[in-house]
Amino acid sequence: MATKLAVTPGLKEITAGRAAALLHVPAGYRADRPMPLVVMLHGAGGSARHGIDLARALADELGFLLLAPKSRAVTWDIIAERRFGADASALDAFVARITGDYAVDPERIAVAGFSDGASYALSVGIDRGETFSDIIAFSPGFMAPQRAAGRPAIFISHGVADRVLPIDQCSRRLVPRLEQAGYRVRYVEFPGGHTVPPDLARQALEAFVGPRAPST
């Protein structure tokens, strides 16, 4: 097995060609103990920092590596260009680099996001289901995978008062389509707007991470 990096926990900037991302290595990371990886995707007009801020505290508490790429344009390629392009290629490169250099459990790699990031997480997660074991979508608008690979588990949450991506036109249409296609979907509606309630972020990430290995 290839030697994994022994690194100091904390936030690191990484690149793949012209693409940039932030990687948060949680407290408790050990090169000899693989842990889950969460790829968190920001919403339209967002940044890698927004992705990190959505889950950084939980990464330390629950024990997972947190990768947050930045889209090349104001939003992700499948939305801006209606096809997978530079963002998808960069995402592949980032995941390959992190799984190659760091101790990552290959059976627990999730792609997650909020708003446009959630739509992209559904799209790229289904398209690359052989890589991603889980998809976590907070208030998605749509999905547009070019194929279906694997069978990732899916978590979706959406606010019933969402005025940015109305629930009736978005998640209430997406969830039945996913279930009919054979995906295992956990769907939660909450009494709020276009946001990620902290308790639902915790719920989704706790379910993904599963029981923590005992520290020694």
PDB file of C-alpha atoms in Angstrom:
ATOM      1  CA  MET A   1       0.000   0.000   0.000  1.00  0.00           C
ATOM      2  CA  ALA A   2       1.303   3.451  -0.901  1.00  0.00           C
ATOM      3  CA  THR A   3       2.574   5.590   1.958  1.00  0.00           C
ATOM      4  CA  LYS A   4       0.097   8.279   2.911  1.00  0.00           C
ATOM      5  CA  LEU A   5       0.996  11.798   3.943  1.00  0.00           C
ATOM      6  CA  ALA A   6       1.482  12.512   7.624  1.00  0.00           C
ATOM      7  CA  VAL A   7       0.286  16.104   7.870  1.00  0.00           C
ATOM      8  CA  THR A   8      -0.592  18.714  10.447  1.00  0.00           C
ATOM      9  CA  PRO A   9      -4.370  19.147  10.781  1.00  0.00           C
ATOM     10  CA  GLY A  10      -5.852  22.356   9.442  1.00  0.00           C
ATOM     11  CA  LEU A  11      -6.764  24.182   6.262  1.00  0.00           C
ATOM     12  CA  LYS A  12      -4.655  23.792   3.125  1.00  0.00           C
ATOM     13  CA  GLU A  13      -4.861  25.305  -0.375  1.00  0.00           C
ATOM     14  CA  ILE A  14      -4.484  22.863  -3.253  1.00  0.00           C
ATOM     15  CA  THR A  15      -4.615  23.191  -7.030  1.00  0.00           C
ATOM     16  CA  ALA A  16      -5.244  21.007 -10.076  1.00  0.00           C
ATOM     17  CA  GLY A  17      -4.152  22.884 -13.181  1.00  0.00           C
ATOM     18  CA  ARG A  18      -6.034  26.187 -13.087  1.00  0.00           C
ATOM     19  CA  ALA A  19      -8.572  24.923 -10.564  1.00  0.00           C
ATOM     20  CA  ALA A  20      -8.340  25.739  -6.863  1.00  0.00           C
ATOM     21  CA  ALA A  21      -9.726  24.111  -3.760  1.00  0.00           C
ATOM     22  CA  LEU A  22      -9.419  24.093   0.003  1.00  0.00           C
ATOM     23  CA  LEU A  23      -8.770  20.951   1.999  1.00  0.00           C
ATOM     24  CA  HIS A  24      -9.460  20.727   5.713  1.00  0.00           C
ATOM     25  CA  VAL A  25      -7.583  17.956   7.488  1.00  0.00           C
ATOM     26  CA  PRO A  26      -9.443  17.326  10.742  1.00  0.00           C
ATOM     27  CA  ALA A  27      -7.985  17.072  14.195  1.00  0.00           C
ATOM     28  CA  GLY A  28      -7.286  13.417  14.840  1.00  0.00           C
ATOM     29  CA  TYR A  29      -6.241  12.586  11.273  1.00  0.00           C
ATOM     30  CA  ARG A  30      -3.721   9.743  11.132  1.00  0.00           C
ATOM     31  CA  ALA A  31      -1.913   8.492   8.046  1.00  0.00           C
ATOM     32  CA  ASP A  32      -2.420   4.889   9.163  1.00  0.00           C
ATOM     33  CA  ARG A  33      -6.175   5.143   9.721  1.00  0.00           C
ATOM     34  CA  PRO A  34      -8.375   5.790   6.643  1.00  0.00           C
ATOM     35  CA  MET A  35     -11.264   8.171   7.210  1.00  0.00           C
ATOM     36  CA  PRO A  36     -14.235   9.355   5.128  1.00  0.00           C
ATOM     37  CA  LEU A  37     -13.909  12.158   2.574  1.00  0.00           C
ATOM     38  CA  VAL A  38     -16.621  14.762   1.950  1.00  0.00           C
ATOM     39  CA  VAL A  39     -16.457  16.952  -1.173  1.00  0.00           C
ATOM     40  CA  MET A  40     -18.558  20.039  -0.415  1.00  0.00           C
ATOM     41  CA  LEU A  41     -19.770  22.214  -3.312  1.00  0.00           C
ATOM     42  CA  HIS A  42     -20.744  25.858  -2.875  1.00  0.00           C
ATOM     43  CA  GLY A  43     -23.846  27.573  -4.260  1.00  0.00           C
ATOM     44  CA  ALA A  44     -23.965  30.077  -7.143  1.00  0.00           C
ATOM     45  CA  GLY A  45     -21.587  32.967  -6.592  1.00  0.00           C
ATOM     46  CA  GLY A  46     -19.947  31.148  -3.719  1.00  0.00           C
ATOM     47  CA  SER A  47     -16.392  30.152  -2.950  1.00  0.00           C
ATOM     48  CA  ALA A  48     -14.371  27.251  -1.623  1.00  0.00           C
ATOM     49  CA  ARG A  49     -14.496  28.948   1.770  1.00  0.00           C
ATOM     50  CA  HIS A  50     -18.308  28.708   1.731  1.00  0.00           C
ATOM     51  CA  GLY A  51     -18.009  24.967   1.187  1.00  0.00           C
ATOM     52  CA  ILE A  52     -15.525  24.631   4.028  1.00  0.00           C
ATOM     53  CA  ASP A  53     -17.629  26.735   6.403  1.00  0.00           C
ATOM     54  CA  LEU A  54     -20.667  24.494   5.856  1.00  0.00           C
ATOM     55  CA  ALA A  55     -18.977  21.502   7.472  1.00  0.00           C
ATOM     56  CA  ARG A  56     -15.587  22.365   8.981  1.00  0.00           C
ATOM     57  CA  ALA A  57     -16.642  22.051  12.614  1.00  0.00           C
ATOM     58  CA  LEU A  58     -18.385  18.748  11.893  1.00  0.00           C
ATOM     59  CA  ALA A  59     -15.290  17.469  10.075  1.00  0.00           C
ATOM     60  CA  ASP A  60     -13.287  17.910  13.268  1.00  0.00           C
ATOM     61  CA  GLU A  61     -16.009  16.509  15.496  1.00  0.00           C
ATOM     62  CA  LEU A  62     -17.054  13.512  13.376  1.00  0.00           C
ATOM     63  CA  GLY A  63     -13.706  12.779  11.768  1.00  0.00           C
ATOM     64  CA  PHE A  64     -13.666  13.254   7.985  1.00  0.00           C
ATOM     65  CA  LEU A  65     -11.497  14.992   5.425  1.00  0.00           C
ATOM     66  CA  LEU A  66     -13.286  17.959   3.857  1.00  0.00           C
ATOM     67  CA  LEU A  67     -12.524  19.091   0.305  1.00  0.00           C
ATOM     68  CA  ALA A  68     -14.116  22.249  -1.103  1.00  0.00           C
ATOM     69  CA  PRO A  69     -13.414  23.121  -4.767  1.00  0.00           C
ATOM     70  CA  LYS A  70     -14.201  26.466  -6.414  1.00  0.00           C
ATOM     71  CA  SER A  71     -16.179  26.521  -9.657  1.00  0.00           C
ATOM     72  CA  ARG A  72     -14.377  28.075 -12.631  1.00  0.00           C
ATOM     73  CA  ALA A  73     -17.308  30.380 -13.439  1.00  0.00           C
ATOM     74  CA  VAL A  74     -19.917  31.883 -11.123  1.00  0.00           C
ATOM     75  CA  THR A  75     -21.488  28.433 -10.852  1.00  0.00           C
ATOM     76  CA  TRP A  76     -20.732  24.843 -11.886  1.00  0.00           C
ATOM     77  CA  ASP A  77     -20.194  23.745 -15.484  1.00  0.00           C
ATOM     78  CA  ILE A  78     -23.325  21.580 -15.875  1.00  0.00           C
ATOM     79  CA  ILE A  79     -25.376  24.670 -14.944  1.00  0.00           C
ATOM     80  CA  ALA A  80     -23.351  27.358 -16.728  1.00  0.00           C
ATOM     81  CA  GLU A  81     -22.544  25.334 -19.871  1.00  0.00           C
ATOM     82  CA  ARG A  82     -25.124  22.506 -19.766  1.00  0.00           C
ATOM     83  CA  ARG A  83     -22.367  19.904 -19.887  1.00  0.00           C
ATOM     84  CA  PHE A  84     -19.599  18.515 -17.728  1.00  0.00           C
ATOM     85  CA  GLY A  85     -16.373  20.367 -18.462  1.00  0.00           C
ATOM     86  CA  ALA A  86     -13.518  21.949 -16.548  1.00  0.00           C
ATOM     87  CA  ASP A  87     -15.212  21.703 -13.151  1.00  0.00           C
ATOM     88  CA  ALA A  88     -15.909  17.988 -13.497  1.00  0.00           C
ATOM     89  CA  SER A  89     -12.366  17.302 -14.697  1.00  0.00           C
ATOM     90  CA  ALA A  90     -10.930  19.279 -11.782  1.00  0.00           C
ATOM     91  CA  LEU A  91     -13.168  17.435  -9.338  1.00  0.00           C
ATOM     92  CA  ASP A  92     -11.887  14.103 -10.656  1.00  0.00           C
ATOM     93  CA  ALA A  93      -8.296  15.326 -10.304  1.00  0.00           C
ATOM     94  CA  PHE A  94      -8.821  16.607  -6.766  1.00  0.00           C
ATOM     95  CA  VAL A  95     -10.454  13.376  -5.589  1.00  0.00           C
ATOM     96  CA  ALA A  96      -7.687  11.296  -7.189  1.00  0.00           C
ATOM     97  CA  ARG A  97      -5.039  13.433  -5.508  1.00  0.00           C
ATOM     98  CA  ILE A  98      -6.627  13.330  -2.064  1.00  0.00           C
ATOM     99  CA  THR A  99      -7.303   9.603  -2.170  1.00  0.00           C
ATOM    100  CA  GLY A 100      -3.756   9.025  -3.373  1.00  0.00           C
ATOM    101  CA  ASP A 101      -1.983  11.225  -0.826  1.00  0.00           C
ATOM    102  CA  TYR A 102      -4.195  10.945   2.255  1.00  0.00           C
ATOM    103  CA  ALA A 103      -5.668   8.081   4.239  1.00  0.00           C
ATOM    104  CA  VAL A 104      -9.182   7.933   2.735  1.00  0.00           C
ATOM    105  CA  ASP A 105     -11.716   5.138   3.139  1.00  0.00           C
ATOM    106  CA  PRO A 106     -12.615   4.373  -0.513  1.00  0.00           C
ATOM    107  CA  GLU A 107     -16.029   3.047   0.572  1.00  0.00           C
ATOM    108  CA  ARG A 108     -16.980   6.381   2.183  1.00  0.00           C
ATOM    109  CA  ILE A 109     -16.542   9.257  -0.257  1.00  0.00           C
ATOM    110  CA  ALA A 110     -19.455  11.709  -0.409  1.00  0.00           C
ATOM    111  CA  VAL A 111     -20.212  14.601  -2.716  1.00  0.00           C
ATOM    112  CA  ALA A 112     -22.373  17.238  -1.054  1.00  0.00           C
ATOM    113  CA  GLY A 113     -23.574  20.752  -1.699  1.00  0.00           C
ATOM    114  CA  PHE A 114     -26.079  23.527  -1.172  1.00  0.00           C
ATOM    115  CA  SER A 115     -28.366  25.112  -3.806  1.00  0.00           C
ATOM    116  CA  ASP A 116     -26.490  25.032  -7.154  1.00  0.00           C
ATOM    117  CA  GLY A 117     -23.889  22.945  -5.333  1.00  0.00           C
ATOM    118  CA  ALA A 118     -26.624  20.473  -4.400  1.00  0.00           C
ATOM    119  CA  SER A 119     -27.808  20.279  -8.013  1.00  0.00           C
ATOM    120  CA  TYR A 120     -24.220  19.644  -9.060  1.00  0.00           C
ATOM    121  CA  ALA A 121     -23.721  17.068  -6.308  1.00  0.00           C
ATOM    122  CA  LEU A 122     -26.744  15.106  -7.578  1.00  0.00           C
ATOM    123  CA  SER A 123     -25.579  15.390 -11.182  1.00  0.00           C
ATOM    124  CA  VAL A 124     -21.931  14.473 -10.744  1.00  0.00           C
ATOM    125  CA  GLY A 125     -22.648  12.024  -7.921  1.00  0.00           C
ATOM    126  CA  ILE A 126     -24.995   9.928 -10.042  1.00  0.00           C
ATOM    127  CA  ASP A 127     -22.702  10.255 -13.059  1.00  0.00           C
ATOM    128  CA  ARG A 128     -19.704   9.117 -10.998  1.00  0.00           C
ATOM    129  CA  GLY A 129     -21.406   6.704  -8.670  1.00  0.00           C
ATOM    130  CA  GLU A 130     -18.472   4.330  -8.865  1.00  0.00           C
ATOM    131  CA  THR A 131     -16.456   6.985  -6.995  1.00  0.00           C
ATOM    132  CA  PHE A 132     -19.053   8.446  -4.645  1.00  0.00           C
ATOM    133  CA  SER A 133     -20.745   6.204  -2.105  1.00  0.00           C
ATOM    134  CA  ASP A 134     -23.068   9.006  -0.962  1.00  0.00           C
ATOM    135  CA  ILE A 135     -24.704  12.179  -2.246  1.00  0.00           C
ATOM    136  CA  ILE A 136     -25.854  14.892   0.162  1.00  0.00           C
ATOM    137  CA  ALA A 137     -27.993  17.609  -1.443  1.00  0.00           C
ATOM    138  CA  PHE A 138     -29.205  20.577   0.598  1.00  0.00           C
ATOM    139  CA  SER A 139     -31.980  22.371  -1.348  1.00  0.00           C
ATOM    140  CA  PRO A 140     -31.224  21.200  -4.909  1.00  0.00           C
ATOM    141  CA  GLY A 141     -32.909  22.620  -7.995  1.00  0.00           C
ATOM    142  CA  PHE A 142     -32.403  19.868 -10.571  1.00  0.00           C
ATOM    143  CA  MET A 143     -30.116  17.043 -11.674  1.00  0.00           C
ATOM    144  CA  ALA A 144     -28.501  16.383 -15.056  1.00  0.00           C
ATOM    145  CA  PRO A 145     -26.196  13.357 -14.983  1.00  0.00           C
ATOM    146  CA  GLN A 146     -24.931  12.159 -18.352  1.00  0.00           C
ATOM    147  CA  ARG A 147     -25.111   8.543 -17.210  1.00  0.00           C
ATOM    148  CA  ALA A 148     -25.867   6.509 -14.079  1.00  0.00           C
ATOM    149  CA  ALA A 149     -23.070   4.561 -12.422  1.00  0.00           C
ATOM    150  CA  GLY A 150     -23.208   2.645  -9.156  1.00  0.00           C
ATOM    151  CA  ARG A 151     -25.922   3.224  -6.597  1.00  0.00           C
ATOM    152  CA  PRO A 152     -24.873   5.948  -4.144  1.00  0.00           C
ATOM    153  CA  ALA A 153     -27.073   6.548  -1.118  1.00  0.00           C
ATOM    154  CA  ILE A 154     -28.795   9.944  -1.328  1.00  0.00           C
ATOM    155  CA  PHE A 155     -29.806  12.474   1.340  1.00  0.00           C
ATOM    156  CA  ILE A 156     -31.927  15.481   0.309  1.00  0.00           C
ATOM    157  CA  SER A 157     -33.313  18.274   2.472  1.00  0.00           C
ATOM    158  CA  HIS A 158     -35.449  21.223   1.385  1.00  0.00           C
ATOM    159  CA  GLY A 159     -37.296  24.061   3.092  1.00  0.00           C
ATOM    160  CA  VAL A 160     -41.034  24.233   2.464  1.00  0.00           C
ATOM    161  CA  ALA A 161     -40.815  28.052   2.344  1.00  0.00           C
ATOM    162  CA  ASP A 162     -37.884  28.159  -0.115  1.00  0.00           C
ATOM    163  CA  ARG A 163     -38.464  31.041  -2.558  1.00  0.00           C
ATOM    164  CA  VAL A 164     -35.165  30.677  -4.400  1.00  0.00           C
ATOM    165  CA  LEU A 165     -35.673  27.056  -5.469  1.00  0.00           C
ATOM    166  CA  PRO A 166     -39.335  26.313  -4.663  1.00  0.00           C
ATOM    167  CA  ILE A 167     -39.801  22.876  -3.209  1.00  0.00           C
ATOM    168  CA  ASP A 168     -42.741  21.903  -5.440  1.00  0.00           C
ATOM    169  CA  GLN A 169     -40.713  22.471  -8.609  1.00  0.00           C
ATOM    170  CA  CYS A 170     -37.510  21.002  -7.211  1.00  0.00           C
ATOM    171  CA  SER A 171     -37.098  18.321  -4.520  1.00  0.00           C
ATOM    172  CA  ARG A 172     -40.725  17.145  -4.605  1.00  0.00           C
ATOM    173  CA  ARG A 173     -40.163  16.287  -8.263  1.00  0.00           C
ATOM    174  CA  LEU A 174     -36.601  15.002  -7.912  1.00  0.00           C
ATOM    175  CA  VAL A 175     -37.160  12.574  -5.055  1.00  0.00           C
ATOM    176  CA  PRO A 176     -39.862  10.456  -6.779  1.00  0.00           C
ATOM    177  CA  ARG A 177     -37.703  10.257  -9.915  1.00  0.00           C
ATOM    178  CA  LEU A 178     -34.747   9.023  -7.903  1.00  0.00           C
ATOM    179  CA  GLU A 179     -36.814   6.484  -6.009  1.00  0.00           C
ATOM    180  CA  GLN A 180     -38.367   5.189  -9.219  1.00  0.00           C
ATOM    181  CA  ALA A 181     -34.859   4.776 -10.609  1.00  0.00           C
ATOM    182  CA  GLY A 182     -33.983   2.538  -7.670  1.00  0.00           C
ATOM    183  CA  TYR A 183     -31.957   4.888  -5.486  1.00  0.00           C
ATOM    184  CA  ARG A 184     -32.172   4.744  -1.706  1.00  0.00           C
ATOM    185  CA  VAL A 185     -33.208   8.286  -0.760  1.00  0.00           C
ATOM    186  CA  ARG A 186     -33.594   9.866   2.644  1.00  0.00           C
ATOM    187  CA  TYR A 187     -35.672  13.008   2.198  1.00  0.00           C
ATOM    188  CA  VAL A 188     -36.342  15.650   4.845  1.00  0.00           C
ATOM    189  CA  GLU A 189     -38.555  18.725   4.494  1.00  0.00           C
ATOM    190  CA  PHE A 190     -38.192  21.470   7.081  1.00  0.00           C
ATOM    191  CA  PRO A 191     -40.202  24.621   7.931  1.00  0.00           C
ATOM    192  CA  GLY A 192     -37.809  27.189   6.526  1.00  0.00           C
ATOM    193  CA  GLY A 193     -36.409  28.816   3.428  1.00  0.00           C
ATOM    194  CA  HIS A 194     -33.290  28.506   1.288  1.00  0.00           C
ATOM    195  CA  THR A 195     -30.798  27.434   3.902  1.00  0.00           C
ATOM    196  CA  VAL A 196     -29.014  24.515   5.539  1.00  0.00           C
ATOM    197  CA  PRO A 197     -30.302  24.034   9.091  1.00  0.00           C
ATOM    198  CA  PRO A 198     -27.348  22.993  11.288  1.00  0.00           C
ATOM    199  CA  ASP A 199     -29.254  20.050  12.746  1.00  0.00           C
ATOM    200  CA  LEU A 200     -29.902  18.644   9.255  1.00  0.00           C
ATOM    201  CA  ALA A 201     -26.266  19.131   8.221  1.00  0.00           C
ATOM    202  CA  ARG A 202     -25.269  17.169  11.304  1.00  0.00           C
ATOM    203  CA  GLN A 203     -27.900  14.510  10.671  1.00  0.00           C
ATOM    204  CA  ALA A 204     -26.777  13.960   7.084  1.00  0.00           C
ATOM    205  CA  LEU A 205     -23.063  13.874   7.855  1.00  0.00           C
ATOM    206  CA  GLU A 206     -23.437  11.682  10.929  1.00  0.00           C
ATOM    207  CA  ALA A 207     -25.367   9.149   8.857  1.00  0.00           C
ATOM    208  CA  PHE A 208     -22.672   9.222   6.181  1.00  0.00           C
ATOM    209  CA  VAL A 209     -19.687   8.954   8.506  1.00  0.00           C
ATOM    210  CA  GLY A 210     -21.169   6.220  10.684  1.00  0.00           C
ATOM    211  CA  PRO A 211     -19.648   5.095  13.973  1.00  0.00           C
ATOM    212  CA  ARG A 212     -16.186   6.471  14.642  1.00  0.00           C
ATOM    213  CA  ALA A 213     -13.268   4.139  15.132  1.00  0.00           C
ATOM    214  CA  PRO A 214     -12.087   4.126  18.769  1.00  0.00           C
ATOM    215  CA  SER A 215      -9.051   6.279  19.393  1.00  0.00           C
ATOM    216  CA  THR A 216      -5.883   4.582  20.601  1.00  0.00           C
TER     217      THR A 216
END
